[in-house]
C-alpha positions as semicolon CSV with decimal commas, in nm:
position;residue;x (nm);y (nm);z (nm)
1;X;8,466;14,816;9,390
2;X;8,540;15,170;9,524
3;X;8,497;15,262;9,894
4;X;8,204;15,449;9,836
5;X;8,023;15,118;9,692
6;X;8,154;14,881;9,929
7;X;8,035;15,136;10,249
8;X;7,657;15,126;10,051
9;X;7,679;14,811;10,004
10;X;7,754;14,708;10,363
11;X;7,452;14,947;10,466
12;X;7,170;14,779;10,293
13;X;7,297;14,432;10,395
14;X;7,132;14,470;10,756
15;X;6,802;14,603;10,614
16;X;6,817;14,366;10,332
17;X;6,852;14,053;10,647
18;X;6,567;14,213;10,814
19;X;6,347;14,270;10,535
20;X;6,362;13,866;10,458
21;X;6,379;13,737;10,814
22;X;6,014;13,930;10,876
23;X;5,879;13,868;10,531
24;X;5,561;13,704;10,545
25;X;5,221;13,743;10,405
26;X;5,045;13,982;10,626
27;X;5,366;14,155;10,675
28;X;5,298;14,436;10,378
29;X;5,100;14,742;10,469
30;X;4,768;14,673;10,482
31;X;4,673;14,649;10,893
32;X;4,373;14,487;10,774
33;X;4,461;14,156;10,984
34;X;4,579;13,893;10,754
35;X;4,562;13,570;10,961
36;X;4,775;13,268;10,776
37;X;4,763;13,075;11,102
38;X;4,357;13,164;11,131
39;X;4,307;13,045;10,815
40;X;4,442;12,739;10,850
41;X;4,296;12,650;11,193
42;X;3,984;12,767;10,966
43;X;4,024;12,532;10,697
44;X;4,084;12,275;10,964
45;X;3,763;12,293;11,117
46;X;3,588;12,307;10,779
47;X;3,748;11,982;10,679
48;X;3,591;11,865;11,051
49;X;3,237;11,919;10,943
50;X;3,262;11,753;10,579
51;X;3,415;11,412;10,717
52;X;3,084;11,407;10,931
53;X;2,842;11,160;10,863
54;X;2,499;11,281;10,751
55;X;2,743;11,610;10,595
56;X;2,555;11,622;10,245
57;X;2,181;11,579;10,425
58;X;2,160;11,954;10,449
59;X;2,273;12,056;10,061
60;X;2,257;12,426;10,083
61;X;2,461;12,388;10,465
62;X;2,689;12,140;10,238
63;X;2,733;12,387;9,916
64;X;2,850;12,700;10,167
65;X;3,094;12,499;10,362
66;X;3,233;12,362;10,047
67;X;3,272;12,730;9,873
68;X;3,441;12,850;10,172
69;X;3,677;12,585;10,174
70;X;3,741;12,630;9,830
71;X;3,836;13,024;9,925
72;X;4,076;12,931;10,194
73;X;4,254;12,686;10,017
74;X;4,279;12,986;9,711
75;X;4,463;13,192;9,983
76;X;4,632;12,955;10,177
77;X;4,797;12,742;9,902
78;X;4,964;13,043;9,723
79;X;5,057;13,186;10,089
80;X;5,291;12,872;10,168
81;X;5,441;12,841;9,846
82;X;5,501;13,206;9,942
83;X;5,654;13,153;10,261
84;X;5,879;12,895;10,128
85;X;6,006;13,090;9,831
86;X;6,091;13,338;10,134
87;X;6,309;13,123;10,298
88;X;6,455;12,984;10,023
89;X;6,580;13,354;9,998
90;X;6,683;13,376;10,336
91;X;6,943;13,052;10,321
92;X;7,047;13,169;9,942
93;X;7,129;13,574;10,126
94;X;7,313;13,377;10,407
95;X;7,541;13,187;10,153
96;X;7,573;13,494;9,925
97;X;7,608;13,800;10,199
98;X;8,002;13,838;10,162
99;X;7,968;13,817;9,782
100;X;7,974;14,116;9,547
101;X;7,691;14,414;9,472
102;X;7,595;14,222;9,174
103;X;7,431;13,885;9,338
104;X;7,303;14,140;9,636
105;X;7,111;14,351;9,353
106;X;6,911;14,052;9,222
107;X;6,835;13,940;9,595
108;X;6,669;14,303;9,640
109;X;6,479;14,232;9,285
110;X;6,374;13,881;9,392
111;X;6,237;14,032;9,710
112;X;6,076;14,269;9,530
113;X;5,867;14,036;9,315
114;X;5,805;13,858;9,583
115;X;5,645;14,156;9,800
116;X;5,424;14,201;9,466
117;X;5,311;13,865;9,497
118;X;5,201;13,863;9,847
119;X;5,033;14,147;9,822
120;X;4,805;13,962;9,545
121;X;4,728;13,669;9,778
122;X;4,690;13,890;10,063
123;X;4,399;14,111;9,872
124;X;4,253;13,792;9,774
125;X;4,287;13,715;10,128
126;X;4,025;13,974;10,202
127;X;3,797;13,805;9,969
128;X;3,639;13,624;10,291
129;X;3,279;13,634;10,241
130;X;3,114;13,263;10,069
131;X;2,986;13,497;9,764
132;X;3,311;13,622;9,703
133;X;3,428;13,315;9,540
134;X;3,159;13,343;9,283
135;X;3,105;13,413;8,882
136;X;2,895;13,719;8,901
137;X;2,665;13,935;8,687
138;X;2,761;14,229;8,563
139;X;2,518;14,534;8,412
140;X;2,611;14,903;8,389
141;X;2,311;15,197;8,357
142;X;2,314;15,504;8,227
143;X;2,187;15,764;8,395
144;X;2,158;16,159;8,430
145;X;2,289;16,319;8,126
146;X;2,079;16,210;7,772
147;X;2,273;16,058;7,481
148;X;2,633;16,172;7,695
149;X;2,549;15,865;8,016
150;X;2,495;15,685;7,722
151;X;2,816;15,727;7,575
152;X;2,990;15,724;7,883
153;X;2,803;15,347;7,956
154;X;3,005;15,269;7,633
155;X;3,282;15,422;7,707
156;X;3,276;15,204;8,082
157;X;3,157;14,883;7,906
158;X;3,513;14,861;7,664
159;X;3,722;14,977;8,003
160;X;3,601;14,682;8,208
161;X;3,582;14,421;7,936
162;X;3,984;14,525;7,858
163;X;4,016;14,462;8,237
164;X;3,825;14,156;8,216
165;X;4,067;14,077;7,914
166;X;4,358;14,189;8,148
167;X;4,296;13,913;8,359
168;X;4,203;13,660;8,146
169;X;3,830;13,701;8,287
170;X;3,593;13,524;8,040
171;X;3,284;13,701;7,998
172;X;2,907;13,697;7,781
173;X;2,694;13,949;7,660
174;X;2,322;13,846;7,818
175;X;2,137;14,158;7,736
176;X;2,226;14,510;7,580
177;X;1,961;14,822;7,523
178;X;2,126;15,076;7,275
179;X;2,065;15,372;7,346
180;X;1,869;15,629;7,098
181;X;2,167;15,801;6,933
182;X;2,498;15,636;7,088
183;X;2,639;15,468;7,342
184;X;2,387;15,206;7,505
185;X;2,125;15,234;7,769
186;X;2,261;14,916;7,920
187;X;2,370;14,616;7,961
188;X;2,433;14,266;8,131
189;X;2,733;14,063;8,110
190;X;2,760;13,729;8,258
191;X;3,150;13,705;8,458
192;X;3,343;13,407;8,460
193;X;3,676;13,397;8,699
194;X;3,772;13,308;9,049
195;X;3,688;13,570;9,280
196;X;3,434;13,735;9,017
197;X;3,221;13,928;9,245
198;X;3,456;13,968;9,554
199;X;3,641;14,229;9,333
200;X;3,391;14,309;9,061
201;X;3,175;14,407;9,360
202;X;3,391;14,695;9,487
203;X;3,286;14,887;9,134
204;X;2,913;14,853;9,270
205;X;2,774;15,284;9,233
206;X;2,753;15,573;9,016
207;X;3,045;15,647;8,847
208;X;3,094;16,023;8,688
209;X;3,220;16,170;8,365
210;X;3,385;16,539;8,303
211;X;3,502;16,601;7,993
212;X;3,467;16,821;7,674
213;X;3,144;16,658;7,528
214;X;3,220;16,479;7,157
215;X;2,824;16,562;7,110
216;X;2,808;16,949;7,182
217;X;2,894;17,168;6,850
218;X;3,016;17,459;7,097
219;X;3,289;17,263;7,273
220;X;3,151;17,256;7,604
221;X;3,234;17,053;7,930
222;X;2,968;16,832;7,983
223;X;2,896;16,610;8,296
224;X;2,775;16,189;8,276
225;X;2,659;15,931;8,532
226;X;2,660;15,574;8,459
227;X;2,556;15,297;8,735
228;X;2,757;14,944;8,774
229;X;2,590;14,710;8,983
230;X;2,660;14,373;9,049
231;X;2,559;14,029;9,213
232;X;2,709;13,684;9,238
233;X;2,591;13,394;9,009
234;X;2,459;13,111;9,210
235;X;2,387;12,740;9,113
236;X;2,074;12,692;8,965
237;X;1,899;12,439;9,304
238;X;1,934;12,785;9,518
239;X;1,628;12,817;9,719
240;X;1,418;13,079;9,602
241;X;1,095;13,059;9,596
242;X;0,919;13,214;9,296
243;X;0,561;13,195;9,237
244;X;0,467;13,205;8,879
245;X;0,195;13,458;8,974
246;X;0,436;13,734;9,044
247;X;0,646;13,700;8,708
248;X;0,532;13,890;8,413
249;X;0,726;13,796;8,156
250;X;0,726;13,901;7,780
251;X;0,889;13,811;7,459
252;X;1,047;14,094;7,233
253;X;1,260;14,071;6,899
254;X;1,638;14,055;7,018
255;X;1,798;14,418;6,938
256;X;2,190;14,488;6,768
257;X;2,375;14,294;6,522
258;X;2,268;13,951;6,512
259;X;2,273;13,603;6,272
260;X;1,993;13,385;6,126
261;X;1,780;13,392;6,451
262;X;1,820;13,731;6,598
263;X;1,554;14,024;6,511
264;X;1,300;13,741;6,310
265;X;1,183;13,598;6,573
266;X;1,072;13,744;6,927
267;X;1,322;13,462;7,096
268;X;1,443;13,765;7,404
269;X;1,313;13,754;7,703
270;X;1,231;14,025;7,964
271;X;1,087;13,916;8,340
272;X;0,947;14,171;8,547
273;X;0,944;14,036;8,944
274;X;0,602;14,183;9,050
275;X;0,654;14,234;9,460
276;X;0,953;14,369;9,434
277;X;0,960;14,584;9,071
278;X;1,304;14,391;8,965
279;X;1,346;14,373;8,591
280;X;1,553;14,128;8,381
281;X;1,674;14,073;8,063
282;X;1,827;13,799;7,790
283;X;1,851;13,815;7,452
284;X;2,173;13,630;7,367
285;X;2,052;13,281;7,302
286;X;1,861;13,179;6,987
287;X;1,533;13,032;7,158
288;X;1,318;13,186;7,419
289;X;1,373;12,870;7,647
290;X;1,713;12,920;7,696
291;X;1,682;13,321;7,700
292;X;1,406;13,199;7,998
293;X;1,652;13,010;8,149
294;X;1,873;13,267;8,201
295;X;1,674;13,529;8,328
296;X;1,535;13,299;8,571
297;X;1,858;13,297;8,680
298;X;1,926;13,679;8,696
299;X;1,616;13,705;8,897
300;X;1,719;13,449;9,116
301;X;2,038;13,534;9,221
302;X;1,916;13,935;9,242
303;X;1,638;13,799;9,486
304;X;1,904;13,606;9,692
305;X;2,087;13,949;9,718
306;X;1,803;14,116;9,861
307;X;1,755;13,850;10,128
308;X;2,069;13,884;10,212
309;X;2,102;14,278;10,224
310;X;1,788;14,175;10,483
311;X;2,047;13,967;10,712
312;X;2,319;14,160;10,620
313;X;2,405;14,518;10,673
314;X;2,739;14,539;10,469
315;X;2,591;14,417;10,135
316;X;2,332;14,622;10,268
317;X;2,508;14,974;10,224
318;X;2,737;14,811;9,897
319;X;2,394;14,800;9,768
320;X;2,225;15,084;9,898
321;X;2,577;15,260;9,798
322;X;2,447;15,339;9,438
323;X;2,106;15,560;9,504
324;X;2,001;15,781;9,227
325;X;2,249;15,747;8,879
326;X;2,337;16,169;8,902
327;X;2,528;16,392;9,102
328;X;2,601;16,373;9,474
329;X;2,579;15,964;9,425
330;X;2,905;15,901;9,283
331;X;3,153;15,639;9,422
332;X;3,452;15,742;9,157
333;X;3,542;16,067;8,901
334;X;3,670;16,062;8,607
335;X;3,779;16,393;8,500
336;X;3,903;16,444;8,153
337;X;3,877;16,843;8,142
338;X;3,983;17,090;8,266
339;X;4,253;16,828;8,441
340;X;4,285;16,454;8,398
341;X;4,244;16,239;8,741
342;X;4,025;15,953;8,834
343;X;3,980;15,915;9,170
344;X;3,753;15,707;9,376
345;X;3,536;15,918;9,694
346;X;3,530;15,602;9,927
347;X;3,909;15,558;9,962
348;X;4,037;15,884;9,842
349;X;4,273;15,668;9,584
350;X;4,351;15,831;9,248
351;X;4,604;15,820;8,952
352;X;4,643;16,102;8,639
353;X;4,670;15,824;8,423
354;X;4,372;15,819;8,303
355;X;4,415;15,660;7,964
356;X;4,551;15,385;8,165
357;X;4,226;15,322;8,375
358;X;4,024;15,396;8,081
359;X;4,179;15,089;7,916
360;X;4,105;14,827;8,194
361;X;4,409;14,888;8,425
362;X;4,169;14,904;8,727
363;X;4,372;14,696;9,014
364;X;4,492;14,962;9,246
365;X;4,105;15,100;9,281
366;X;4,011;14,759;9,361
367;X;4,329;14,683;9,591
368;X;4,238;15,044;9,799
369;X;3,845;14,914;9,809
370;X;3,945;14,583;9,941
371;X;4,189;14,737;10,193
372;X;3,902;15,024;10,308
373;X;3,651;14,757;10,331
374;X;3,862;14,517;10,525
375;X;3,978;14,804;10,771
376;X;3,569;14,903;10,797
377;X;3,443;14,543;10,893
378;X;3,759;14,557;11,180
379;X;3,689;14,863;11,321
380;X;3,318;14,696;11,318
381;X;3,461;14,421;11,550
């Protein structure tokens, strides 16, 4: 080893010592106020109330302490195994510090996967509220822009289910309106995976196209909206109340490519909640009951989100986020011509790899969302 390496070396030893001794999940750079030692005491108390007598009297009381405690022990178990890989690194740098570059190197690297791991459990850390936890439902709208938002729907509808496929997200087509010449007009997919809506959720708004249009015989640039919404998917006892008198619901042969069952009989099913003009959809199953079934459970779960957005005034303005699918609305651009970016408005994040985000590599737009929403509800006290 030459001078020059062994006077390096010797210099990244005391940031290397200093790096491990503070390494810790909430020591990354969020600021949003990971709390290991909050969670716990959290968890803690939750464990209180269930060993209660009288506990399970009050089921929907019961169900929301039991979903929270499931999302603590989702952060807090992968925290301490976290913690204790970090010292384990610690003892192995104090044994290894006066050996050669080599065994320093794959220290750094070790560290390195290890910051990339924290940073995981501390974003799911900021997964906090009950719903979070929860499979959602997911649609996506076209909007402004003819047979292009139509396209453009398509286009989103492959990107997230590669995401979904990313990270091994298992998902179902409920419902899906083609539209007149391509693309489709919508549709619903039901989202299976921990943590579902928590970070399907920060996609909620109008999301914008710019590119040369495949449709226009003159080569222009052309501009599309598409809306994603979503809502969390909640057990089937939840306490609606929904009086038969405000549902009109009718039966329609099930559209796209299909088996025996599917456009021969009129087995889809489309619910219209009078009071409050909600529509939904299902066409996936083979008999109307079970289409039924799962539109009742669409509608219920869209209702719950509108009592909450009542109680609520974050889910509130996620919600209320979206407004009219055209221009001025948009939470994220993707700009294909005359330049390639996609960037998101809320958080200012953005990438030129666009092919990459196109194919369902979406985590550092969720990752900023989380972050800016996390740092909004602080400065909110």
């Amino acid at each position: 080893m030459g001078h020059t390496e062994v006077k390096e070396w010797l210099c990244r030893l005391p940031s290397l010592r200093a790096r491990l001794n503070n390494f810790r999940p909430g020591s990354n750079r969020f600021g949003t106020g990971f709390d290991l030692a909050g969670k716990k005491a959290e968890l803690t108390s939750l464990e209180g109330q269930m060993s209660k007598p009288g506990f399970w009297d009050n089921q929907e009381s019961a169900r929301n302490v039991v979903a929270q405690l499931s999302a603590l022990k989702a952060v807090i178990d992968p925290a301490d195994e976290l913690v204790r890989e970090a010292r384990d690194l610690r003892e192995l740098f104090e044994l290894s510090a006066d050996s050669d570059k080599d065994e320093l190197g794959q220290l750094e690297d070790d560290l390195r996967r290890l910051a990339g791991r924290c940073e995981q459990v501390e974003l799911q850390g900021l997964l906090s509220r009950p719903e979070d936890v929860r499979n959602c439902f997911f649609s996506i709208h076209a909007g402004a822009g003819g047979t292009e938002s139509c396209d453009w729907a398509s286009m989103l509808l492959r990107m997230y289910t590669r995401h979904f496929d990313l990270n091994k997200y298992r998902y179902e087509e409920l419902d899906i309106v083609p539209g007149e010449e391509a693309g489709l007009r919508s549709v619903t997919l039901r989202v299976v995976a921990p943590f579902a809506f928590g970070r399907l959720s920060c996609e909620m708004g109008v999301h914008r196209l710019v590119r040369i249009s495949p449709f226009d015989a003159n080569k222009r640039r052309h501009t599309s909206f598409a809306a994603v919404d979503c809502v969390p998917e909640f057990d089937e006892d939840i306490e609606i109340e929904i009086d038969e008198k405000d549902l009109r619901i009718d039966f329609y042969r099930a559209s796209g490519a299909g088996g025996q069952h599917v456009n021969k009989t009129s087995s889809a099913v489309r619910i219209t909640h009078l009071p409050t003009g909600l529509v939904v959809q299902c066409q996936n199953e083979r008999s109307q009951h079970k289409n039924r079934a799962q539109a009742m459970k669409v509608l219920k779960s869209r209702l719950y989100m509108l009592e909450q957005q009542k109680r609520d005034a974050e889910l509130a303005k996620l919600h209320g986020e979206r407004g009219e699918i055209a221009w001025g609305h948009q939470i994220r651009s993707y700009v294909l011509q005359p330049y390639q970016m996609v960037k998101d408005h809320r958080t200012d994040y953005q990438t030129g790899n666009v092919d990459a985000v196109l194919n369902g590599e979406l985590g550092g737009f969720i990752g900023s969302y989380l972050r800016h929403r996390a740092k909004d509800r602080m400065k909110a006290g």
